Short mmCIF file of C-alpha atoms and ligand atoms in Angstrom, two decimals:
data_model
loop_
_atom_site.label_atom_id
_atom_site.label_comp_id
_atom_site.label_asym_id
_atom_site.label_seq_id
_atom_site.Cartn_x
_atom_site.Cartn_y
_atom_site.Cartn_z
CA MET U 998 251.90 125.73 -35.18
CA ARG U 999 253.20 127.75 -38.37
CA ILE U 1000 250.83 129.39 -40.32
CA ARG U 1001 251.36 130.33 -43.64
CA LYS U 1002 247.77 131.15 -45.12
CA GLU U 1003 248.66 130.18 -48.86
CA PRO U 1004 245.93 129.97 -51.61
CA THR U 1005 244.21 126.96 -51.03
CA ILE U 1006 241.39 124.68 -52.83
CA LEU U 1007 239.92 122.24 -50.22
CA VAL U 1008 238.67 119.45 -52.62
CA ILE U 1009 236.76 117.01 -50.24
CA PHE U 1010 235.99 113.34 -51.14
CA GLY U 1011 232.65 112.35 -49.86
CA GLY U 1012 230.91 115.85 -50.13
CA MET U 1013 227.51 114.61 -48.61
CA GLY U 1014 228.75 112.51 -45.96
CA ASP U 1015 228.76 112.69 -42.38
CA LEU U 1016 232.27 113.70 -41.24
CA THR U 1017 232.00 116.87 -43.47
CA TRP U 1018 228.86 117.22 -42.26
CA ARG U 1019 229.82 117.50 -38.70
CA LYS U 1020 233.62 118.02 -38.37
CA LEU U 1021 234.75 119.72 -42.02
CA ALA U 1022 232.26 122.35 -42.14
CA PRO U 1023 232.06 123.70 -38.64
CA ALA U 1024 235.49 123.67 -38.65
CA LEU U 1025 235.76 126.13 -41.63
CA TYR U 1026 233.23 128.19 -40.39
CA ASN U 1027 235.26 128.45 -36.93
CA LEU U 1028 238.38 129.16 -38.51
CA LEU U 1029 236.67 132.10 -40.76
CA LEU U 1030 235.44 133.16 -37.59
CA ASP U 1031 239.52 133.17 -35.69
CA LYS U 1032 240.66 134.44 -39.25
CA GLN U 1033 242.95 131.05 -40.20
CA LEU U 1034 240.79 130.89 -43.69
CA PRO U 1035 243.64 132.00 -46.51
CA GLU U 1036 242.04 134.49 -48.03
CA ARG U 1037 242.47 132.51 -51.29
CA PHE U 1038 240.43 130.14 -50.47
CA ALA U 1039 237.73 127.52 -52.06
CA VAL U 1040 235.79 124.26 -51.46
CA ILE U 1041 234.91 121.81 -54.42
CA GLY U 1042 233.17 118.93 -53.05
CA LEU U 1043 232.72 115.43 -54.39
CA ASP U 1044 230.43 113.08 -54.23
CA GLY U 1045 228.16 110.31 -55.75
CA LYS U 1046 225.04 111.61 -55.23
CA ALA U 1047 223.67 113.88 -57.84
CA LEU U 1048 222.77 117.22 -56.42
CA GLY U 1049 222.80 120.97 -57.28
CA GLN U 1050 225.36 123.72 -56.09
CA ASP U 1051 222.89 125.49 -53.91
CA GLU U 1052 222.08 121.89 -52.40
CA PHE U 1053 225.26 120.97 -51.17
CA ARG U 1054 225.99 124.67 -50.43
CA GLN U 1055 223.34 124.32 -47.79
CA ARG U 1056 224.24 120.82 -46.44
CA LEU U 1057 227.26 122.26 -45.01
CA LYS U 1058 225.56 125.31 -43.70
CA ASP U 1059 223.45 123.10 -41.90
CA GLY U 1060 226.76 121.07 -40.22
CA ALA U 1061 228.58 124.43 -39.71
CA ASN U 1062 225.31 125.62 -37.53
CA GLN U 1063 224.74 122.66 -36.29
CA PHE U 1064 228.10 121.68 -34.53
CA CYS U 1065 230.27 124.59 -35.06
CA GLN U 1066 229.83 125.48 -31.21
CA CYS U 1067 229.32 129.18 -32.14
CA GLY U 1068 225.95 129.51 -31.38
CA GLY U 1069 224.90 128.73 -35.04
CA VAL U 1070 226.06 130.53 -38.61
CA VAL U 1071 225.66 134.42 -39.57
CA ASP U 1072 224.50 134.24 -43.20
CA GLU U 1073 226.83 137.20 -43.61
CA ASN U 1074 230.21 135.03 -42.54
CA TRP U 1075 228.76 131.84 -44.05
CA ASN U 1076 228.55 133.86 -47.38
CA SER U 1077 232.06 134.64 -47.74
CA ILE U 1078 233.06 130.92 -47.96
CA ALA U 1079 229.74 129.53 -49.54
CA ARG U 1080 230.74 131.68 -52.82
CA ASN U 1081 233.77 129.89 -53.60
CA VAL U 1082 232.16 126.40 -52.87
CA THR U 1083 231.39 124.51 -55.78
CA PHE U 1084 230.20 121.01 -56.15
CA LEU U 1085 230.98 118.22 -58.43
CA SER U 1086 228.87 114.54 -59.26
CA GLY U 1087 230.12 111.47 -60.25
CA ASP U 1088 231.25 108.16 -59.57
CA PHE U 1089 234.81 107.83 -57.87
CA ALA U 1090 236.05 104.85 -60.27
CA ASP U 1091 234.74 106.47 -63.15
CA PRO U 1092 237.73 108.90 -65.32
CA ALA U 1093 235.69 111.78 -65.77
CA ILE U 1094 235.20 113.00 -61.99
CA TYR U 1095 239.07 113.37 -62.23
CA SER U 1096 239.26 115.48 -65.37
CA ASP U 1097 236.17 117.32 -64.31
CA LEU U 1098 238.05 118.28 -61.03
CA SER U 1099 241.32 119.40 -62.83
CA ASP U 1100 239.13 121.62 -64.77
CA GLN U 1101 237.26 122.80 -61.95
CA LEU U 1102 240.96 123.32 -60.25
CA LYS U 1103 242.24 125.29 -62.87
CA THR U 1104 238.88 128.01 -63.41
CA GLN U 1105 239.13 128.17 -59.17
CA GLY U 1106 242.61 129.32 -59.27
CA LYS U 1107 242.72 131.14 -62.56
CA SER U 1108 242.00 134.48 -60.79
CA TRP U 1109 244.90 134.08 -58.08
CA ASP U 1110 248.34 135.37 -58.45
CA ARG U 1111 249.92 132.54 -57.10
CA PRO U 1112 249.86 128.68 -57.29
CA ALA U 1113 247.31 127.27 -55.22
CA ASN U 1114 247.68 124.32 -52.38
CA HIS U 1115 245.58 121.16 -53.41
CA VAL U 1116 244.01 119.71 -49.98
CA PHE U 1117 242.11 116.14 -51.40
CA TYR U 1118 240.22 115.55 -48.20
CA LEU U 1119 239.10 111.46 -48.16
CA ALA U 1120 236.46 111.68 -45.73
CA THR U 1121 235.48 108.58 -47.76
CA PRO U 1122 235.03 105.33 -46.21
CA PRO U 1123 238.24 103.60 -46.55
CA GLY U 1124 237.42 100.93 -49.25
CA ILE U 1125 237.53 103.91 -51.62
CA VAL U 1126 240.57 105.40 -50.99
CA GLY U 1127 242.48 103.17 -53.70
CA THR U 1128 240.45 104.44 -56.30
CA ILE U 1129 240.59 107.88 -54.97
CA VAL U 1130 244.47 107.91 -54.92
CA HIS U 1131 244.65 106.31 -58.34
CA GLY U 1132 242.51 108.16 -60.27
CA LEU U 1133 244.51 111.32 -59.00
CA GLY U 1134 247.30 110.17 -59.98
CA VAL U 1135 246.17 109.13 -63.53
CA ALA U 1136 244.97 112.45 -64.29
CA GLY U 1137 248.08 114.41 -62.68
CA LEU U 1138 246.44 115.83 -59.35
CA ALA U 1139 249.30 114.58 -57.34
CA SER U 1140 252.56 115.39 -59.43
CA ASP U 1141 253.05 119.06 -57.70
CA ARG U 1142 254.95 117.78 -54.60
CA SER U 1143 254.73 121.16 -53.05
CA HIS U 1144 251.50 121.91 -53.54
CA ALA U 1145 248.90 118.74 -53.79
CA ARG U 1146 248.58 116.97 -50.70
CA VAL U 1147 245.97 114.17 -49.60
CA VAL U 1148 244.07 113.76 -46.48
CA VAL U 1149 243.68 110.40 -45.14
CA GLU U 1150 240.87 109.43 -42.75
CA LYS U 1151 240.90 106.86 -40.01
CA PRO U 1152 240.57 103.53 -40.04
CA PHE U 1153 244.04 103.25 -41.83
CA GLY U 1154 243.79 99.70 -42.61
CA HIS U 1155 242.38 96.75 -40.72
CA ASP U 1156 245.68 94.98 -39.51
CA LEU U 1157 249.43 95.23 -39.99
CA ALA U 1158 249.34 93.50 -43.76
CA SER U 1159 246.63 96.62 -44.69
CA ALA U 1160 248.05 99.09 -43.71
CA VAL U 1161 250.91 97.61 -45.28
CA ALA U 1162 249.15 98.18 -48.76
CA LEU U 1163 247.27 100.91 -48.17
CA ASN U 1164 250.80 102.66 -47.73
CA GLY U 1165 251.79 101.09 -50.48
CA VAL U 1166 248.68 102.61 -52.37
CA LEU U 1167 249.18 106.16 -51.25
CA THR U 1168 253.00 106.09 -51.89
CA ALA U 1169 252.73 105.01 -55.25
CA VAL U 1170 251.29 107.91 -56.22
CA PHE U 1171 251.78 110.75 -53.86
CA ASN U 1172 255.55 111.27 -51.38
CA GLU U 1173 255.34 110.77 -48.09
CA SER U 1174 255.70 114.35 -47.71
CA GLN U 1175 252.40 114.91 -49.50
CA ILE U 1176 250.60 112.50 -46.88
CA TYR U 1177 248.44 113.41 -43.93
CA ARG U 1178 247.43 111.02 -41.83
CA ILE U 1179 244.87 111.80 -39.67
CA ASP U 1180 244.73 111.01 -36.10
CA HIS U 1181 242.64 113.80 -35.00
CA TYR U 1182 243.53 112.81 -31.19
CA LEU U 1183 246.61 114.66 -32.15
CA GLY U 1184 244.42 117.99 -32.67
CA LYS U 1185 243.25 118.13 -29.50
CA GLU U 1186 244.73 120.55 -27.40
CA THR U 1187 245.71 118.85 -24.55
CA VAL U 1188 247.59 116.28 -26.01
CA GLN U 1189 249.80 118.89 -28.05
CA ASN U 1190 249.83 120.34 -24.57
CA ILE U 1191 251.95 116.86 -23.35
CA LEU U 1192 255.41 118.27 -25.39
CA ALA U 1193 254.97 122.00 -24.02
CA PHE U 1194 254.37 120.54 -20.06
CA ARG U 1195 257.53 118.48 -21.04
CA PHE U 1196 259.72 120.06 -22.92
CA ALA U 1197 259.07 123.76 -22.10
CA ASN U 1198 259.89 122.96 -18.35
CA ALA U 1199 262.41 122.21 -16.49
CA LEU U 1200 260.42 121.04 -13.56
CA PHE U 1201 259.09 117.66 -14.20
CA GLU U 1202 261.97 116.19 -17.45
CA PRO U 1203 264.72 115.33 -14.72
CA ILE U 1204 262.43 112.90 -12.64
CA TRP U 1205 260.02 111.52 -16.16
CA ASP U 1206 261.77 107.94 -15.89
CA ARG U 1207 261.90 104.42 -14.60
CA ARG U 1208 264.16 105.61 -11.05
CA TYR U 1209 261.44 108.29 -10.23
CA ILE U 1210 258.03 106.66 -12.09
CA ASP U 1211 256.22 103.71 -10.68
CA HIS U 1212 253.73 103.54 -13.35
CA VAL U 1213 251.82 105.44 -15.93
CA GLN U 1214 247.93 104.53 -16.81
CA ILE U 1215 246.15 105.76 -20.50
CA THR U 1216 242.53 106.10 -19.93
CA VAL U 1217 239.94 106.79 -22.48
CA ALA U 1218 236.58 106.40 -21.41
CA GLU U 1219 233.30 107.28 -23.34
CA GLN U 1220 229.86 107.15 -22.25
CA VAL U 1221 228.20 106.64 -26.28
CA GLY U 1222 227.60 103.34 -27.05
CA VAL U 1223 228.33 102.49 -30.56
CA GLU U 1224 225.18 104.18 -32.22
CA HIS U 1225 224.67 103.89 -35.84
CA ARG U 1226 228.03 102.85 -36.66
CA GLY U 1227 227.46 99.07 -35.63
CA ALA U 1228 228.43 98.15 -39.87
CA TYR U 1229 231.92 99.60 -39.04
CA TYR U 1230 232.18 98.56 -35.80
CA GLU U 1231 231.50 94.84 -35.64
CA HIS U 1232 234.91 94.26 -38.22
CA ALA U 1233 236.60 97.32 -35.71
CA GLY U 1234 236.48 96.76 -31.95
CA ALA U 1235 237.77 98.82 -29.32
CA LEU U 1236 241.71 98.07 -30.06
CA ARG U 1237 241.71 98.84 -33.82
CA ASP U 1238 239.00 101.96 -33.47
CA MET U 1239 240.64 103.36 -30.27
CA ILE U 1240 244.21 102.00 -29.01
CA GLN U 1241 246.16 101.23 -32.70
CA ASN U 1242 245.89 105.20 -32.91
CA HIS U 1243 244.69 107.52 -30.19
CA LEU U 1244 246.19 105.62 -27.23
CA MET U 1245 248.60 104.76 -29.21
CA GLN U 1246 249.68 108.59 -30.04
CA ILE U 1247 248.93 109.45 -26.35
CA LEU U 1248 251.88 106.63 -25.24
CA CYS U 1249 254.05 108.14 -27.66
CA LEU U 1250 253.94 111.45 -26.16
CA ILE U 1251 254.24 110.63 -22.95
CA ALA U 1252 257.32 107.95 -23.58
CA MET U 1253 259.20 110.14 -26.50
CA GLU U 1254 262.92 111.44 -25.65
CA PRO U 1255 263.21 115.28 -26.03
CA MET U 1256 262.97 116.14 -29.46
CA VAL U 1257 266.29 118.37 -30.93
CA SER U 1258 263.67 120.72 -33.08
CA PHE U 1259 259.67 120.70 -34.00
CA GLU U 1260 260.17 120.10 -36.97
CA ALA U 1261 257.49 117.67 -37.72
CA ASP U 1262 259.87 114.30 -38.55
CA GLU U 1263 262.07 114.98 -35.63
CA ILE U 1264 258.77 114.75 -33.66
CA ARG U 1265 257.53 112.04 -35.95
CA ASN U 1266 261.30 110.60 -35.58
CA LYS U 1267 261.21 110.43 -31.83
CA LYS U 1268 257.74 108.76 -31.44
CA VAL U 1269 258.28 105.80 -33.84
CA ASP U 1270 261.63 105.52 -31.45
CA VAL U 1271 259.03 104.44 -28.73
CA LEU U 1272 256.81 102.11 -30.63
CA ARG U 1273 259.76 100.32 -32.26
CA ALA U 1274 261.06 100.15 -28.19
CA ILE U 1275 257.39 98.25 -27.08
CA ARG U 1276 257.83 95.05 -26.03
CA PRO U 1277 256.83 92.26 -28.54
CA ILE U 1278 253.56 90.49 -26.60
CA LEU U 1279 254.08 86.83 -27.62
CA GLU U 1280 250.57 85.40 -28.14
CA ASP U 1281 250.62 83.18 -25.67
CA GLN U 1282 250.57 86.08 -22.76
CA VAL U 1283 248.18 87.73 -24.55
CA GLN U 1284 245.72 86.19 -21.62
CA GLN U 1285 248.24 87.78 -19.15
CA LEU U 1286 248.38 91.39 -20.61
CA ALA U 1287 245.36 92.37 -22.50
CA VAL U 1288 241.71 92.10 -21.75
CA ARG U 1289 238.45 92.55 -23.56
CA GLY U 1290 234.95 93.46 -23.12
CA GLN U 1291 231.61 94.01 -24.30
CA TYR U 1292 228.75 96.34 -22.70
CA GLY U 1293 225.55 94.32 -21.47
CA ALA U 1294 222.44 97.05 -21.34
CA GLY U 1295 222.55 99.01 -17.93
CA ARG U 1296 221.75 102.49 -17.22
CA MET U 1297 223.11 105.57 -18.03
CA ASN U 1298 222.58 109.21 -16.72
CA GLY U 1299 219.19 107.57 -15.14
CA HIS U 1300 218.02 106.25 -18.67
CA LYS U 1301 218.18 102.23 -19.68
CA VAL U 1302 220.25 101.73 -23.07
CA PRO U 1303 220.39 98.11 -24.68
CA ALA U 1304 223.43 95.99 -24.58
CA TYR U 1305 225.80 95.98 -27.92
CA ARG U 1306 224.27 93.16 -29.16
CA ALA U 1307 221.30 94.79 -29.02
CA GLU U 1308 222.58 97.86 -31.35
CA PRO U 1309 221.26 98.18 -34.90
CA SER U 1310 223.45 96.22 -37.23
CA VAL U 1311 225.38 94.21 -34.64
CA ALA U 1312 225.05 90.16 -34.60
CA THR U 1313 223.36 88.43 -31.54
CA ASP U 1314 226.36 86.74 -30.69
CA SER U 1315 229.00 89.41 -31.71
CA PRO U 1316 232.38 88.29 -30.29
CA ALA U 1317 233.65 92.09 -31.16
CA GLU U 1318 235.21 94.10 -28.18
CA THR U 1319 233.23 97.25 -26.79
CA PHE U 1320 236.56 97.58 -24.18
CA ALA U 1321 240.04 97.14 -24.32
CA ALA U 1322 243.15 97.57 -21.55
CA MET U 1323 246.14 96.00 -21.91
CA LYS U 1324 249.64 96.47 -20.37
CA LEU U 1325 253.18 97.27 -22.05
CA PHE U 1326 256.27 97.80 -21.70
CA VAL U 1327 258.81 100.51 -23.08
CA ASP U 1328 262.05 99.16 -23.12
CA ASN U 1329 265.24 101.31 -22.88
CA TRP U 1330 267.27 103.21 -20.93
CA ARG U 1331 264.30 105.63 -19.86
CA TRP U 1332 260.88 103.24 -19.38
CA GLN U 1333 262.78 100.14 -18.53
CA ASP U 1334 260.19 98.15 -16.22
CA VAL U 1335 257.72 100.67 -16.12
CA PRO U 1336 254.29 99.58 -16.54
CA PHE U 1337 252.17 101.65 -19.71
CA TYR U 1338 248.48 100.68 -18.76
CA LEU U 1339 246.08 101.44 -21.49
CA ARG U 1340 242.21 100.88 -20.97
CA THR U 1341 238.99 102.72 -23.18
CA GLY U 1342 235.70 101.43 -23.53
CA LYS U 1343 232.29 102.43 -24.76
CA ARG U 1344 229.50 102.89 -22.37
CA LEU U 1345 231.69 104.19 -19.28
CA GLN U 1346 230.81 105.50 -16.00
CA LYS U 1347 232.15 108.67 -17.54
CA LYS U 1348 233.84 110.47 -20.58
CA LEU U 1349 236.80 111.12 -19.52
CA SER U 1350 240.28 110.83 -21.26
CA GLU U 1351 243.24 111.26 -19.17
CA VAL U 1352 246.65 110.37 -18.46
CA MET U 1353 247.79 109.63 -15.01
CA ILE U 1354 251.56 109.19 -13.79
CA GLN U 1355 251.86 108.08 -10.38
CA PHE U 1356 255.26 108.81 -9.00
CA ARG U 1357 257.32 106.11 -6.63
CA PRO U 1358 257.04 106.44 -3.08
CA VAL U 1359 259.47 108.43 -0.54
CA PRO U 1360 262.21 105.74 0.01
CA HIS U 1361 261.75 106.40 3.26
CA GLN U 1362 258.52 106.81 5.54
CA SER U 1363 259.48 109.13 8.37
CA PHE U 1364 256.07 110.23 9.65
CA PRO U 1365 254.19 107.59 12.34
CA THR U 1366 252.05 105.66 10.63
CA THR U 1367 249.13 107.27 12.08
CA ALA U 1368 249.56 110.16 10.55
CA ALA U 1369 250.29 108.90 7.20
CA LEU U 1370 246.88 106.06 6.87
CA ALA U 1371 245.30 108.22 3.84
CA TRP U 1372 248.73 108.26 2.47
CA GLN U 1373 249.37 108.08 -1.64
CA PRO U 1374 252.51 108.20 -3.63
CA ASN U 1375 252.51 111.74 -6.22
CA HIS U 1376 249.94 111.45 -9.09
CA LEU U 1377 250.17 113.89 -12.21
CA ILE U 1378 247.38 113.66 -14.18
CA ILE U 1379 246.77 115.18 -17.65
CA HIS U 1380 243.03 115.92 -18.28
CA ILE U 1381 242.79 115.19 -22.14
CA GLN U 1382 239.12 116.05 -22.01
CA PRO U 1383 235.85 116.85 -20.85
CA GLU U 1384 237.40 119.19 -18.75
CA GLU U 1385 241.06 120.21 -19.89
CA GLY U 1386 244.03 120.27 -17.39
CA ILE U 1387 246.38 119.19 -15.03
CA ILE U 1388 246.27 118.03 -11.47
CA LEU U 1389 249.29 117.66 -9.36
CA ARG U 1390 248.59 115.77 -6.52
CA PHE U 1391 251.06 115.17 -3.10
CA GLN U 1392 250.96 114.70 0.58
CA ALA U 1393 249.90 118.12 2.64
CA LYS U 1394 249.26 117.81 6.29
CA GLN U 1395 246.27 118.60 7.60
CA PRO U 1396 245.49 121.57 9.64
CA GLY U 1397 245.26 120.41 13.71
CA SER U 1398 247.21 119.74 16.29
CA ILE U 1399 247.50 115.95 15.60
CA LEU U 1400 249.59 115.28 12.88
CA HIS U 1401 247.44 113.47 9.52
CA LEU U 1402 248.37 114.08 6.20
CA SER U 1403 245.92 113.98 3.34
CA PRO U 1404 246.69 114.15 -0.41
CA VAL U 1405 245.39 117.56 -2.12
CA ASP U 1406 245.64 118.41 -5.47
CA MET U 1407 247.25 121.49 -7.01
CA HIS U 1408 244.77 122.46 -10.33
CA PHE U 1409 245.21 123.69 -13.68
CA SER U 1410 242.35 124.54 -15.89
CA TYR U 1411 242.56 125.25 -19.54
CA GLN U 1412 239.35 127.23 -19.88
CA GLU U 1413 239.72 129.24 -16.51
CA THR U 1414 243.59 130.08 -17.26
CA PHE U 1415 243.45 131.18 -20.78
CA LYS U 1416 239.63 131.78 -20.98
CA SER U 1417 239.06 130.94 -24.66
CA ARG U 1418 237.83 128.47 -26.58
CA SER U 1419 240.11 125.75 -27.66
CA PRO U 1420 240.15 124.94 -31.11
CA GLU U 1421 238.61 121.84 -32.18
CA ALA U 1422 240.71 119.29 -33.43
CA TYR U 1423 239.58 119.37 -37.19
CA GLU U 1424 240.36 123.01 -36.85
CA THR U 1425 244.10 122.67 -36.12
CA LEU U 1426 244.49 119.94 -38.24
CA LEU U 1427 243.29 121.88 -41.12
CA VAL U 1428 245.24 124.53 -40.59
CA ASP U 1429 248.34 122.34 -40.30
CA VAL U 1430 247.52 120.91 -43.41
CA MET U 1431 247.12 123.69 -45.14
CA ALA U 1432 250.29 125.29 -43.86
CA GLY U 1433 251.88 121.77 -45.16
CA ASP U 1434 252.87 121.17 -41.56
CA ALA U 1435 252.19 117.37 -41.04
CA THR U 1436 253.87 117.09 -37.05
CA LEU U 1437 250.15 115.71 -35.93
CA PHE U 1438 249.97 113.59 -38.59
CA MET U 1439 250.74 110.07 -38.74
CA ARG U 1440 253.99 109.06 -40.86
CA ALA U 1441 253.40 105.40 -42.72
CA ASP U 1442 256.04 104.20 -40.07
CA GLN U 1443 254.44 105.52 -36.67
CA VAL U 1444 250.64 103.87 -38.73
CA GLU U 1445 252.58 100.99 -39.12
CA GLY U 1446 254.36 100.12 -35.69
CA SER U 1447 251.22 100.68 -34.18
CA TRP U 1448 250.24 97.85 -35.71
CA SER U 1449 252.41 95.73 -34.78
CA VAL U 1450 252.49 96.45 -31.22
CA ILE U 1451 248.94 95.16 -31.51
CA THR U 1452 248.82 92.06 -34.44
CA PRO U 1453 249.59 89.28 -31.67
CA ILE U 1454 246.22 90.56 -29.16
CA LEU U 1455 244.36 90.84 -32.74
CA ASN U 1456 245.15 87.54 -34.00
CA VAL U 1457 244.71 85.67 -29.99
CA TRP U 1458 241.35 87.68 -29.86
CA GLU U 1459 240.37 86.61 -32.81
CA ASN U 1460 241.37 82.85 -32.71
CA THR U 1461 239.61 82.35 -29.66
CA LEU U 1462 236.16 83.68 -29.30
CA PRO U 1463 234.96 85.47 -26.09
CA VAL U 1464 232.58 82.77 -24.03
CA ASP U 1465 231.39 85.63 -21.31
CA PHE U 1466 230.73 88.66 -23.45
CA PRO U 1467 228.78 90.25 -22.81
CA ASN U 1468 230.84 91.02 -19.32
CA TYR U 1469 230.06 93.99 -17.85
CA LEU U 1470 226.66 96.43 -17.07
CA SER U 1471 226.56 99.58 -19.32
CA GLY U 1472 227.26 102.71 -16.89
CA THR U 1473 230.31 100.74 -15.09
CA TRP U 1474 234.27 100.78 -15.10
CA GLY U 1475 234.16 98.43 -17.58
CA PRO U 1476 234.91 94.44 -17.11
CA ASP U 1477 236.13 92.26 -13.52
CA ALA U 1478 239.11 91.56 -15.63
CA ALA U 1479 240.41 95.05 -16.18
CA GLU U 1480 240.86 95.50 -12.48
CA VAL U 1481 242.71 91.90 -12.65
CA LEU U 1482 245.23 92.88 -14.99
CA ILE U 1483 246.33 96.05 -12.94
CA ALA U 1484 245.40 93.98 -9.36
CA GLN U 1485 248.29 91.61 -10.56
CA ASP U 1486 251.12 94.05 -9.98
CA GLY U 1487 249.41 95.37 -6.36
CA ARG U 1488 247.79 98.58 -8.11
CA SER U 1489 244.76 100.16 -9.29
CA TRP U 1490 243.08 102.33 -11.84
CA GLN U 1491 242.85 105.70 -11.10
CA GLN U 1492 239.51 106.64 -9.83
CA PRO U 1493 238.31 109.50 -12.28
CA THR U 1494 239.43 112.73 -11.07
CA LEU U 1495 236.80 115.04 -13.02
CA LYS U 1496 236.42 117.71 -10.70
CA LYS U 1497 235.07 121.46 -11.34
CA VAL U 1498 237.38 123.92 -10.66
CA GLN U 1499 235.61 126.97 -9.57
CA ALA U 1500 236.02 130.34 -11.20
CA GLY U 1501 239.28 132.71 -10.43
CA ASP U 1502 240.10 128.99 -8.62
CA GLN U 1503 242.30 127.53 -10.89
CA SER U 1504 245.56 127.79 -8.33
CA ARG U 1505 244.05 126.62 -4.81
CA SER U 1506 244.52 123.60 -3.76
CA SER U 1507 242.15 121.18 -2.77
CA MET U 1508 241.59 118.03 -0.31
CA VAL U 1509 240.50 114.81 -2.55
CA ALA U 1510 240.84 112.53 0.43
C1 BG6 T 1185 236.91 107.74 -32.91
C2 BG6 T 1185 236.30 106.19 -33.06
O1 BG6 T 1185 238.47 107.93 -33.33
O2 BG6 T 1185 237.51 108.40 -31.65
C3 BG6 T 1185 235.04 106.59 -32.52
O3 BG6 T 1185 236.00 105.76 -33.81
C4 BG6 T 1185 235.04 107.18 -30.96
O4 BG6 T 1185 234.00 105.32 -31.79
C5 BG6 T 1185 235.55 108.39 -30.97
O5 BG6 T 1185 234.30 107.61 -30.75
C6 BG6 T 1185 235.99 109.63 -29.94
O6 BG6 T 1185 236.76 110.98 -29.84
P1 BG6 T 1185 236.60 111.69 -29.23
O7 BG6 T 1185 237.47 113.25 -29.70
O8 BG6 T 1185 234.71 111.63 -28.60
O9 BG6 T 1185 236.85 111.30 -27.36
#
């Protein structure tokens, strides 16, 4: 990404919240260590809680210390951030807080030689976003089109209508070019690498289409349950929480046409083209094309875990889905009739996010059937997490005088190859917003396009209560219906390919059979 380290004041609404503590504070500290923060940099935290400057600084430091994955915060380093941290307490609905903020911004930037970027990060519940945006507008804090930016977290709306309304609220005050809608998956190294892999190499692009690809699977599996977020999740569910944003964005990167240049809008245009080409799902097709599930109790890593309906703040007869799977088609020249299978769920057997591309079989099987008993089509597997890398699976002859073919894997491992820490998604995204690079953020039409795709499923699921919940045990791969969804096409979900690559071994091939 392009980095212009312009003076920046990061204004965090919800300074005492979980996101600031767990994600933003550690990201800022790591950026400091990596020398990615501008020389002139300040943080202003705002929150409804009344507390002193030192308490706020301590809260940020605690977050950085606990979550930075850097082995703890060193005081001397932290102090170079902390000395430019201030806190304002107040009600976000009260105009006074915006005039205090305005004064503070002026004071902070006074000694700097150039105008600072003002990044307004809304680390708040979605319900308050409109109020804050309005307050910023009235106070004139959004009017500098090139220096004022607003960062909006997910969930971005609850459905298409609310997303459109929220876009209306934002664009009444900010220009689209000032709005940065976060999907943290786009900040992950391996997700960004999809573009590099596809368009910086000539090898795969010629076969990246319906003539050579049989189907695509996108899996985002989590081991964690709903944790302390029951109240949110009851109104969200897996389709809204994960598919509408993270999985759809991955799908766009896999399916998009090559971009002409690396400009934010060029890349986003290409992604929107994919969303527009997704075949609309009719409500009477939802049953065949989408599956929902909810976890029951079970065992994870040797420990008993409760059912979703026994989690805090969850109704005992909750219809919220903790698992969703669906089949989509992208109706264009490249992808006509190639199915894309998407699945995501909580309390699944492993934490794993990957894209699996299955190529078509060879046109003619010339080997004797006895040689090809374990025959498999070629697979390309892009591991997004936790072991970041790419696997190419192909057939090889097993050693020996009798002809036997076996699938083998060629591995590329990020960690082994680059031997350096991949930045956390929030680090990348903060650097980009400070540099004014919106490539990894979602534009209004992307968000709305994605809501449009899932709206029929939301409608049907809301109007038909599930009768079989809970329908999968914690620690499994989800409900049987998800197997049926893909099996009815004569295919099956990819078995997880997680496998540690040994040090110095990244170019080896290994038997997978
Ligand atoms: C969030 C969802 O957007 O992504 C969570 O709200 C989910 O429910 C999380 O757990 C997963 O993110 P990651 O980076 O851990 O895969």
